[in-house]
JSON list of C-alpha atoms in Angstrom, two decimals:
[
{"chain": "A", "resi": 1, "resn": "MET", "atom": "CA", "xyz": [20.50, 102.41, 50.03]},
{"chain": "A", "resi": 2, "resn": "SER", "atom": "CA", "xyz": [21.14, 101.79, 46.23]},
{"chain": "A", "resi": 3, "resn": "ALA", "atom": "CA", "xyz": [24.69, 100.89, 44.97]},
{"chain": "A", "resi": 4, "resn": "GLU", "atom": "CA", "xyz": [23.72, 101.99, 41.46]},
{"chain": "A", "resi": 5, "resn": "PRO", "atom": "CA", "xyz": [25.84, 105.04, 40.36]},
{"chain": "A", "resi": 6, "resn": "LYS", "atom": "CA", "xyz": [23.99, 108.20, 39.39]},
{"chain": "A", "resi": 7, "resn": "ALA", "atom": "CA", "xyz": [24.03, 109.74, 35.93]},
{"chain": "A", "resi": 8, "resn": "ALA", "atom": "CA", "xyz": [26.27, 112.66, 35.55]},
{"chain": "A", "resi": 9, "resn": "THR", "atom": "CA", "xyz": [24.36, 115.94, 34.86]},
{"chain": "A", "resi": 10, "resn": "ARG", "atom": "CA", "xyz": [25.36, 119.02, 33.18]},
{"chain": "A", "resi": 11, "resn": "ASP", "atom": "CA", "xyz": [23.91, 122.49, 33.24]},
{"chain": "A", "resi": 12, "resn": "GLU", "atom": "CA", "xyz": [25.22, 123.34, 29.97]},
{"chain": "A", "resi": 13, "resn": "PRO", "atom": "CA", "xyz": [25.38, 121.36, 26.62]},
{"chain": "A", "resi": 14, "resn": "MET", "atom": "CA", "xyz": [28.91, 120.43, 25.47]},
{"chain": "A", "resi": 15, "resn": "ASN", "atom": "CA", "xyz": [30.20, 122.57, 22.50]},
{"chain": "A", "resi": 16, "resn": "MET", "atom": "CA", "xyz": [31.33, 119.72, 20.27]},
{"chain": "A", "resi": 17, "resn": "LEU", "atom": "CA", "xyz": [32.89, 122.39, 17.80]},
{"chain": "A", "resi": 18, "resn": "GLU", "atom": "CA", "xyz": [35.36, 123.36, 20.50]},
{"chain": "A", "resi": 19, "resn": "LEU", "atom": "CA", "xyz": [36.23, 119.78, 21.24]},
{"chain": "A", "resi": 20, "resn": "ALA", "atom": "CA", "xyz": [37.07, 118.76, 17.85]},
{"chain": "A", "resi": 21, "resn": "PRO", "atom": "CA", "xyz": [37.34, 121.73, 15.34]},
{"chain": "A", "resi": 22, "resn": "GLU", "atom": "CA", "xyz": [39.45, 120.14, 12.85]},
{"chain": "A", "resi": 23, "resn": "PHE", "atom": "CA", "xyz": [36.89, 117.18, 12.34]},
{"chain": "A", "resi": 24, "resn": "PHE", "atom": "CA", "xyz": [33.92, 119.72, 11.97]},
{"chain": "A", "resi": 25, "resn": "GLU", "atom": "CA", "xyz": [35.88, 121.71, 9.63]},
{"chain": "A", "resi": 26, "resn": "ARG", "atom": "CA", "xyz": [36.26, 118.61, 7.38]},
{"chain": "A", "resi": 27, "resn": "PHE", "atom": "CA", "xyz": [32.69, 117.43, 7.98]},
{"chain": "A", "resi": 28, "resn": "PHE", "atom": "CA", "xyz": [31.10, 120.79, 6.91]},
{"chain": "A", "resi": 29, "resn": "ALA", "atom": "CA", "xyz": [33.31, 121.15, 3.87]},
{"chain": "A", "resi": 30, "resn": "PHE", "atom": "CA", "xyz": [31.92, 117.60, 2.89]},
{"chain": "A", "resi": 31, "resn": "PHE", "atom": "CA", "xyz": [28.31, 118.13, 3.92]},
{"chain": "A", "resi": 32, "resn": "ARG", "atom": "CA", "xyz": [27.73, 121.78, 2.84]},
{"chain": "A", "resi": 33, "resn": "PRO", "atom": "CA", "xyz": [27.97, 121.30, -0.92]},
{"chain": "A", "resi": 34, "resn": "GLY", "atom": "CA", "xyz": [25.72, 118.24, -1.09]},
{"chain": "A", "resi": 35, "resn": "HIS", "atom": "CA", "xyz": [23.14, 120.12, 1.19]},
{"chain": "A", "resi": 36, "resn": "GLN", "atom": "CA", "xyz": [23.09, 123.38, -0.50]},
{"chain": "A", "resi": 37, "resn": "GLU", "atom": "CA", "xyz": [23.67, 122.63, -4.19]},
{"chain": "A", "resi": 38, "resn": "GLY", "atom": "CA", "xyz": [21.76, 120.28, -6.64]},
{"chain": "A", "resi": 39, "resn": "ILE", "atom": "CA", "xyz": [18.24, 119.88, -7.97]},
{"chain": "A", "resi": 40, "resn": "VAL", "atom": "CA", "xyz": [16.49, 118.98, -4.71]},
{"chain": "A", "resi": 41, "resn": "PRO", "atom": "CA", "xyz": [15.89, 122.14, -2.46]},
{"chain": "A", "resi": 42, "resn": "SER", "atom": "CA", "xyz": [17.77, 122.21, 0.86]},
{"chain": "A", "resi": 43, "resn": "ARG", "atom": "CA", "xyz": [14.40, 122.06, 2.79]},
{"chain": "A", "resi": 44, "resn": "ILE", "atom": "CA", "xyz": [13.50, 118.74, 1.19]},
{"chain": "A", "resi": 45, "resn": "LYS", "atom": "CA", "xyz": [16.89, 117.36, 2.02]},
{"chain": "A", "resi": 46, "resn": "GLU", "atom": "CA", "xyz": [16.67, 118.43, 5.60]},
{"chain": "A", "resi": 47, "resn": "LEU", "atom": "CA", "xyz": [13.12, 116.84, 5.88]},
{"chain": "A", "resi": 48, "resn": "ALA", "atom": "CA", "xyz": [14.59, 113.63, 4.29]},
{"chain": "A", "resi": 49, "resn": "ARG", "atom": "CA", "xyz": [17.49, 113.61, 6.70]},
{"chain": "A", "resi": 50, "resn": "ILE", "atom": "CA", "xyz": [15.00, 114.11, 9.62]},
{"chain": "A", "resi": 51, "resn": "LYS", "atom": "CA", "xyz": [12.73, 111.32, 8.53]},
{"chain": "A", "resi": 52, "resn": "ILE", "atom": "CA", "xyz": [15.81, 108.94, 8.03]},
{"chain": "A", "resi": 53, "resn": "ALA", "atom": "CA", "xyz": [16.87, 109.68, 11.58]},
{"chain": "A", "resi": 54, "resn": "SER", "atom": "CA", "xyz": [13.44, 108.97, 12.82]},
{"chain": "A", "resi": 55, "resn": "ILE", "atom": "CA", "xyz": [13.20, 105.78, 10.99]},
{"chain": "A", "resi": 56, "resn": "ASN", "atom": "CA", "xyz": [16.58, 104.80, 12.46]},
{"chain": "A", "resi": 57, "resn": "GLU", "atom": "CA", "xyz": [15.32, 106.01, 16.06]},
{"chain": "A", "resi": 58, "resn": "CYS", "atom": "CA", "xyz": [18.34, 108.46, 15.85]},
{"chain": "A", "resi": 59, "resn": "ASP", "atom": "CA", "xyz": [17.85, 111.70, 18.12]},
{"chain": "A", "resi": 60, "resn": "THR", "atom": "CA", "xyz": [19.09, 114.61, 15.88]}
]
């Protein structure tokens, strides 16, 4: 018999917007203009974000 605790499981993902709505409101107010405006198209910015996450071994 193993004494190791089992990992908790969830059937549904957590809705972080419900848990911290004020944080996400401020985050999106900061993030959207930089993502949607400027010379570089949003698609290229998103691809760069995904590549950076991959390089840093970050699951997004």
